[in-house]
Amino acid sequence: MATPDGLFVLEGRPTAQLIADQLREQIVQGTFRPGQQINESVMAGQLNTSRGPLREALQRLCQEGILVSHRNRGVFVLELETEDIQEIYAVRESVESAAANALLDGSPEQIKATCEVLRETIGEMAKQVAVSDWQAIARLDMQFHTSFVAGAGNSRLIRIYKTLAAESRMCIVNLEVSYPRVDVLVEEHQNLLDLLEAGDRKGLLKAIKRHMQKAVEDLTERQPDQVTA
Amino acid sequence: MATPDGLFVLEGRPTAQLIADQLREQIVQGTFRPGQQINESVMAGQLNTSRGPLREALQRLCQEGILVSHRNRGVFVLELETEDIQEIYAVRESVESAAANALLDGSPEQIKATCEVLRETIGEMAKQVAVSDWQAIARLDMQFHTSFVAGAGNSRLIRIYKTLAAESRMCIVNLEVSYPRVDVLVEEHQNLLDLLEAGDRKGLLKAIKRHMQKAVEDLTERQPDQVTA
DNA sequence: GGACTGTAGATTGTCAACAATTTGCGATGT
DNA sequence: ACATCGCAAATTGTTGACAATCTACAGTCC
């Protein structure tokens, strides 16, 4: 939030939050492999902090669900099963549908502003597709959907979706799924944007449903014995 | 989770979790007033533990959203505005709708088992209505909806809903809203159960929507200068 | 008299040492 | 040879003390 003078209120909760954000980014990028243990002491040393704040960060990520904790044994990176993928995308469909409905019930300005942001993200995505930067594409994919949900203006919905977005990125990166056909990906998001702009509620909801179902298929159909594309 | 022998795996993370559960119960029951500060040292003393575990518990509740933290100033019980109530119930409608769809797409046994649990809760609710125990009624109300969502079997959906249920209880208790007419409340839940049992998807979704809209009205319409019913 | 500055108190944020628990390996007995 | 018991290393859980930050009050200056 910016003040009228363009200054920023920096009050909040930095340290543990900062560590958590950093770790989350590392995890969703695949720097930590699923099932890998995270040692408190060594990690604290690497980040040049103490075990206290790091512990808080880990606990936070545990609650988000991308880490799992076993008492007296440590925390481990979540291992995603087929079941998890289905769960994640089922919830995502529900949340995005709710956001779509709220957005279309909102003011035209709200819709317009959201579309603007989405358009920019798609532009970025197209650029990264050109250079085949999968890591960046995955990030922008999630940024698109997160911005979409954010457009609805429901802070709780946004909070919920951030976790889902992180888990989705883990699915994509860890399963080494380089999106089947990237140009299709840009098209699909453009389609969602067009439907939102047109105010086609029914079409948008259907498109969201299809988008999610397709993603689950892409992520689950191929057997895990396939290492790279 | 129970093992085949009926034994329980107690692995998990007790202490901080236990403290968090205890505090959450106190908060949603209204023992702590909205906006009230929670002092780490004194609270740790009261619970006969150290600041470390208690801090973890507080942080957990912050992430759940029923506490808010101001850096270097402490944590405070969330103050619910009209906006929050609208947000909470909008998300609840979305989550319960998703659960309803998943449940109706599931096996008949799954539906049957869920109905059984819901029926029991309604029975309990009727008993508490007879003695006008508002606190218990609010708890059972949320238990009904939580069981409903749990019936869908999506662990992420359940986790999300638990937070919403806690916030809802805070709304009800803190606003001193003694449900407008309690017999209507039992009827309404019975209606939801009937629709689920009948497999009437459209009717169930509509009923959920109405249920939520009505709740928002009840919680927001009366001005806060009214202290008790 | 009003506004600003400086200080005091209190509370949270961080840290390092201690205690408890678990896992793995090796010795022992059958 | 196999299973069981016991020990040792490592890691997490907990604790108390120290440091940084913020709020409130009092004193001073304009």
mmCIF file of C-alpha atoms (C1' of nucleotides) in Angstrom, chain B residues 15 49-53 71-73, chain D residues 13-18 21-23:
data_model
loop_
_atom_site.group_PDB
_atom_site.id
_atom_site.type_symbol
_atom_site.label_atom_id
_atom_site.label_comp_id
_atom_site.label_asym_id
_atom_site.label_seq_id
_atom_site.Cartn_x
_atom_site.Cartn_y
_atom_site.Cartn_z
ATOM 1 C CA THR B 15 3.175 -28.819 21.785
ATOM 2 C CA THR B 49 5.518 -23.211 28.960
ATOM 3 C CA SER B 50 8.232 -21.082 27.446
ATOM 4 C CA ARG B 51 7.953 -18.232 24.978
ATOM 5 C CA GLY B 52 9.315 -20.330 22.134
ATOM 6 C CA PRO B 53 6.461 -22.781 21.664
ATOM 7 C CA ARG B 71 6.130 -5.912 14.192
ATOM 8 C CA ASN B 72 7.743 -5.076 17.509
ATOM 9 C CA ARG B 73 4.360 -4.324 18.999
ATOM 10 C "C1'" DG D 13 12.369 -29.228 21.089
ATOM 11 C "C1'" DT D 14 12.774 -26.092 24.844
ATOM 12 C "C1'" DT D 15 14.539 -22.669 27.788
ATOM 13 C "C1'" DG D 16 16.409 -18.296 29.600
ATOM 14 C "C1'" DA D 17 19.072 -14.212 28.699
ATOM 15 C "C1'" DC D 18 20.287 -10.318 25.733
ATOM 16 C "C1'" DT D 21 12.243 -1.381 18.692
ATOM 17 C "C1'" DC D 22 8.125 1.058 19.863
ATOM 18 C "C1'" DT D 23 4.736 3.794 22.991
#
